PDB file of C-alpha atoms in Angstrom:
ATOM      1  CA  MET E 139     106.012  -5.966 123.049  1.00  0.00           C
ATOM      2  CA  SER E 140     108.980  -6.973 123.699  1.00  0.00           C
ATOM      3  CA  GLU E 141     110.716  -5.969 121.060  1.00  0.00           C
ATOM      4  CA  LEU E 142     110.233  -2.232 121.674  1.00  0.00           C
ATOM      5  CA  ARG E 143     112.114  -0.238 123.823  1.00  0.00           C
ATOM      6  CA  LEU E 144     113.711   3.482 124.752  1.00  0.00           C
ATOM      7  CA  ARG E 145     116.068   5.163 124.729  1.00  0.00           C
ATOM      8  CA  LYS E 146     117.358   8.506 126.166  1.00  0.00           C
ATOM      9  CA  ALA E 147     117.983  10.519 122.546  1.00  0.00           C
ATOM     10  CA  THR E 148     121.038  12.618 121.832  1.00  0.00           C
ATOM     11  CA  ALA E 149     122.779  15.868 120.178  1.00  0.00           C
ATOM     12  CA  GLU E 150     122.729  12.792 117.536  1.00  0.00           C
ATOM     13  CA  ASP E 151     119.232  12.070 117.578  1.00  0.00           C
ATOM     14  CA  SER E 152     117.862  15.429 116.612  1.00  0.00           C
ATOM     15  CA  GLU E 153     117.777  15.578 112.643  1.00  0.00           C
ATOM     16  CA  PHE E 154     115.555  11.793 112.916  1.00  0.00           C
ATOM     17  CA  ALA E 155     113.330  13.479 115.728  1.00  0.00           C
ATOM     18  CA  TYR E 156     112.658  15.843 113.360  1.00  0.00           C
ATOM     19  CA  GLN E 157     112.429  14.737 110.548  1.00  0.00           C
ATOM     20  CA  THR E 158     110.213  11.912 111.807  1.00  0.00           C
ATOM     21  CA  LYS E 159     107.592  14.341 113.300  1.00  0.00           C
ATOM     22  CA  LYS E 160     107.896  16.266 109.482  1.00  0.00           C
ATOM     23  CA  ALA E 161     106.647  12.709 108.086  1.00  0.00           C
ATOM     24  CA  ALA E 162     104.431  12.934 110.510  1.00  0.00           C
ATOM     25  CA  PHE E 163     102.477  15.515 111.420  1.00  0.00           C
ATOM     26  CA  ARG E 164     103.350  18.036 107.764  1.00  0.00           C
ATOM     27  CA  GLY E 165     100.238  17.273 106.857  1.00  0.00           C
ATOM     28  CA  TYR E 166      98.363  17.844 109.539  1.00  0.00           C
ATOM     29  CA  VAL E 167     100.185  21.350 110.957  1.00  0.00           C
ATOM     30  CA  GLU E 168      99.381  21.986 106.522  1.00  0.00           C
ATOM     31  CA  GLN E 169      95.502  22.272 107.588  1.00  0.00           C
ATOM     32  CA  VAL E 170      95.447  24.766 110.937  1.00  0.00           C
ATOM     33  CA  GLY E 171      98.050  27.185 109.493  1.00  0.00           C
ATOM     34  CA  GLY E 172     100.999  26.023 106.745  1.00  0.00           C
ATOM     35  CA  TRP E 173     104.605  24.158 107.943  1.00  0.00           C
ATOM     36  CA  HIS E 174     107.315  26.712 107.345  1.00  0.00           C
ATOM     37  CA  GLU E 175     110.486  24.813 107.233  1.00  0.00           C
ATOM     38  CA  GLU E 176     112.318  27.598 109.337  1.00  0.00           C
ATOM     39  CA  GLU E 177     110.096  27.725 111.525  1.00  0.00           C
ATOM     40  CA  GLN E 178     109.314  24.913 112.481  1.00  0.00           C
ATOM     41  CA  ARG E 179     113.332  23.706 111.968  1.00  0.00           C
ATOM     42  CA  GLU E 180     114.107  26.888 115.318  1.00  0.00           C
ATOM     43  CA  LEU E 181     110.663  25.418 117.489  1.00  0.00           C
ATOM     44  CA  HIS E 182     112.006  21.411 116.525  1.00  0.00           C
ATOM     45  CA  GLU E 183     115.790  23.398 118.411  1.00  0.00           C
ATOM     46  CA  GLN E 184     114.048  24.990 121.320  1.00  0.00           C
ATOM     47  CA  ARG E 185     111.986  21.967 121.594  1.00  0.00           C
ATOM     48  CA  PHE E 186     114.846  19.909 121.790  1.00  0.00           C
ATOM     49  CA  HIS E 187     117.232  21.491 124.070  1.00  0.00           C
ATOM     50  CA  SER E 188     114.018  21.902 126.637  1.00  0.00           C
ATOM     51  CA  GLN E 189     111.925  19.056 126.914  1.00  0.00           C
ATOM     52  CA  GLU E 190     113.497  14.502 127.166  1.00  0.00           C
ATOM     53  CA  PHE E 191     113.274  13.530 124.522  1.00  0.00           C
ATOM     54  CA  TYR E 192     113.232   9.522 123.514  1.00  0.00           C
ATOM     55  CA  VAL E 193     114.108   7.937 120.432  1.00  0.00           C
ATOM     56  CA  LEU E 194     111.358   4.570 119.834  1.00  0.00           C
ATOM     57  CA  HIS E 195     113.129   1.504 119.214  1.00  0.00           C
ATOM     58  CA  VAL E 196     112.296  -1.715 117.316  1.00  0.00           C
ATOM     59  CA  SER E 197     113.959  -4.316 116.302  1.00  0.00           C
ATOM     60  CA  GLY E 198     116.845  -2.508 115.557  1.00  0.00           C
ATOM     61  CA  ILE E 199     115.427   0.488 113.459  1.00  0.00           C
ATOM     62  CA  ASP E 200     115.083   3.824 114.905  1.00  0.00           C
ATOM     63  CA  VAL E 201     110.972   3.336 114.551  1.00  0.00           C
ATOM     64  CA  GLY E 202     109.445   7.332 116.189  1.00  0.00           C
ATOM     65  CA  ILE E 203     110.440   9.758 118.759  1.00  0.00           C
ATOM     66  CA  VAL E 204     109.005  10.750 122.340  1.00  0.00           C
ATOM     67  CA  ALA E 205     109.245  14.161 124.213  1.00  0.00           C
ATOM     68  CA  LEU E 206     108.654  14.579 127.817  1.00  0.00           C
ATOM     69  CA  VAL E 207     108.497  17.246 130.597  1.00  0.00           C
ATOM     70  CA  TRP E 208     108.289  15.792 134.340  1.00  0.00           C
ATOM     71  CA  GLU E 209     106.053  18.278 136.826  1.00  0.00           C
ATOM     72  CA  SER E 210     105.268  17.670 139.979  1.00  0.00           C
ATOM     73  CA  ASN E 211     101.414  16.332 139.567  1.00  0.00           C
ATOM     74  CA  CYS E 212     101.641  15.067 136.574  1.00  0.00           C
ATOM     75  CA  ILE E 213     103.611  14.088 133.414  1.00  0.00           C
ATOM     76  CA  LYS E 214     103.272  16.178 129.959  1.00  0.00           C
ATOM     77  CA  LEU E 215     103.640  14.774 126.658  1.00  0.00           C
ATOM     78  CA  ASN E 216     104.670  16.999 124.243  1.00  0.00           C
ATOM     79  CA  GLN E 217     105.263  14.651 121.522  1.00  0.00           C
ATOM     80  CA  LEU E 218     104.932  10.731 120.308  1.00  0.00           C
ATOM     81  CA  PHE E 219     105.005  10.704 116.066  1.00  0.00           C
ATOM     82  CA  ILE E 220     105.485   7.466 114.781  1.00  0.00           C
ATOM     83  CA  LEU E 221     107.062   7.483 111.342  1.00  0.00           C
ATOM     84  CA  PRO E 222     104.302   6.902 108.836  1.00  0.00           C
ATOM     85  CA  GLU E 223     105.663   3.368 106.962  1.00  0.00           C
ATOM     86  CA  TYR E 224     106.039   1.988 111.036  1.00  0.00           C
ATOM     87  CA  GLN E 225     102.660   3.163 112.248  1.00  0.00           C
ATOM     88  CA  SER E 226      99.284   1.111 113.088  1.00  0.00           C
ATOM     89  CA  ARG E 227     101.668  -1.790 113.748  1.00  0.00           C
ATOM     90  CA  GLY E 228     100.979  -1.356 117.721  1.00  0.00           C
ATOM     91  CA  TYR E 229     104.479   0.609 119.043  1.00  0.00           C
ATOM     92  CA  GLY E 230     102.924   4.239 119.987  1.00  0.00           C
ATOM     93  CA  ARG E 231      99.981   1.912 121.744  1.00  0.00           C
ATOM     94  CA  ALA E 232     102.237  -0.251 123.316  1.00  0.00           C
ATOM     95  CA  TYR E 233     104.654   2.862 125.031  1.00  0.00           C
ATOM     96  CA  MET E 234     101.943   4.977 126.088  1.00  0.00           C
ATOM     97  CA  SER E 235     100.428   1.449 127.757  1.00  0.00           C
ATOM     98  CA  GLY E 236     103.957   1.605 130.005  1.00  0.00           C
ATOM     99  CA  LEU E 237     103.374   5.391 130.173  1.00  0.00           C
ATOM    100  CA  ILE E 238     100.035   5.375 131.891  1.00  0.00           C
ATOM    101  CA  ASP E 239     101.479   2.387 133.917  1.00  0.00           C
ATOM    102  CA  GLU E 240     104.686   4.800 134.890  1.00  0.00           C
ATOM    103  CA  ALA E 241     102.883   7.809 135.677  1.00  0.00           C
ATOM    104  CA  ALA E 242      99.212   5.253 137.082  1.00  0.00           C
ATOM    105  CA  ALA E 243     102.322   4.210 139.982  1.00  0.00           C
ATOM    106  CA  GLY E 244     104.248   7.831 141.221  1.00  0.00           C
ATOM    107  CA  SER E 245     100.545   8.808 141.331  1.00  0.00           C
ATOM    108  CA  LEU E 246     100.693  11.719 138.324  1.00  0.00           C
ATOM    109  CA  ALA E 247      97.973  12.961 135.890  1.00  0.00           C
ATOM    110  CA  LEU E 248      99.249  12.237 131.867  1.00  0.00           C
ATOM    111  CA  ARG E 249      98.601  15.588 130.096  1.00  0.00           C
ATOM    112  CA  LEU E 250      98.619  16.478 126.689  1.00  0.00           C
ATOM    113  CA  ARG E 251      96.869  17.937 123.964  1.00  0.00           C
ATOM    114  CA  VAL E 252      96.146  17.069 119.975  1.00  0.00           C
ATOM    115  CA  LEU E 253      95.891  18.758 117.360  1.00  0.00           C
ATOM    116  CA  LYS E 254      91.670  20.133 115.590  1.00  0.00           C
ATOM    117  CA  VAL E 255      92.146  18.254 112.864  1.00  0.00           C
ATOM    118  CA  ASN E 256      94.340  15.161 114.003  1.00  0.00           C
ATOM    119  CA  CYS E 257      90.872  12.877 114.846  1.00  0.00           C
ATOM    120  CA  ARG E 258      93.445   9.360 114.872  1.00  0.00           C
ATOM    121  CA  ALA E 259      95.695  10.437 117.061  1.00  0.00           C
ATOM    122  CA  MET E 260      92.300  12.581 119.570  1.00  0.00           C
ATOM    123  CA  THR E 261      90.623   8.249 119.127  1.00  0.00           C
ATOM    124  CA  PHE E 262      93.324   6.783 119.846  1.00  0.00           C
ATOM    125  CA  TYR E 263      94.142   8.850 123.328  1.00  0.00           C
ATOM    126  CA  GLN E 264      90.639   7.975 123.547  1.00  0.00           C
ATOM    127  CA  ARG E 265      91.067   4.732 123.588  1.00  0.00           C
ATOM    128  CA  LEU E 266      93.868   4.474 126.238  1.00  0.00           C
ATOM    129  CA  GLY E 267      91.810   6.403 128.781  1.00  0.00           C
ATOM    130  CA  PHE E 268      91.933  10.007 128.476  1.00  0.00           C
ATOM    131  CA  THR E 269      89.175  12.367 128.856  1.00  0.00           C
ATOM    132  CA  ILE E 270      89.248  16.169 127.036  1.00  0.00           C
ATOM    133  CA  THR E 271      89.602  18.109 129.016  1.00  0.00           C
ATOM    134  CA  GLY E 272      89.932  21.633 127.367  1.00  0.00           C
ATOM    135  CA  GLU E 273      90.271  23.041 124.268  1.00  0.00           C
ATOM    136  CA  SER E 274      92.470  26.200 122.284  1.00  0.00           C
ATOM    137  CA  ASP E 275      91.188  27.024 119.006  1.00  0.00           C
ATOM    138  CA  THR E 276      94.061  24.631 117.297  1.00  0.00           C
ATOM    139  CA  HIS E 277      93.518  22.180 120.010  1.00  0.00           C
ATOM    140  CA  ILE E 278      91.912  19.529 122.069  1.00  0.00           C
ATOM    141  CA  LEU E 279      92.941  19.120 125.776  1.00  0.00           C
ATOM    142  CA  MET E 280      93.329  15.715 127.230  1.00  0.00           C
ATOM    143  CA  GLU E 281      94.478  13.594 130.416  1.00  0.00           C
ATOM    144  CA  LYS E 282      94.417  10.587 131.929  1.00  0.00           C
ATOM    145  CA  SER E 283      94.423  11.155 135.818  1.00  0.00           C
ATOM    146  CA  PRO E 284      96.000   8.442 138.034  1.00  0.00           C
TER     147      PRO E 284
END
């Protein structure tokens, strides 16, 4: 998918990142405890300043966000949100294919967690070869080994 681009997020992208998360993820959060706007804003601000955020850009349009943490033995995918109107067009799969290749090239595991109520995401990651490695009360832990 040649039109998909990734660019490092700047401070000006923080609101877009928050609104994308809210649009794509709020329904799932509401199922496991409720979406509390002030709490979600605070959590976003903390994460935006401590993780590497990127904007997914397609043909002149920002369509999603990604948040990563690079560690010595793995890459943690903390967020991948596509705006609802751009979902199911292959953008998430195209991005993940590139990230999987990048992790494999560096002999790094790729780790993430999915809310248990988000069956769509769990199926998506399993189709990409991720396996379940554990769980918490609310999340399924998944990994793709290099």
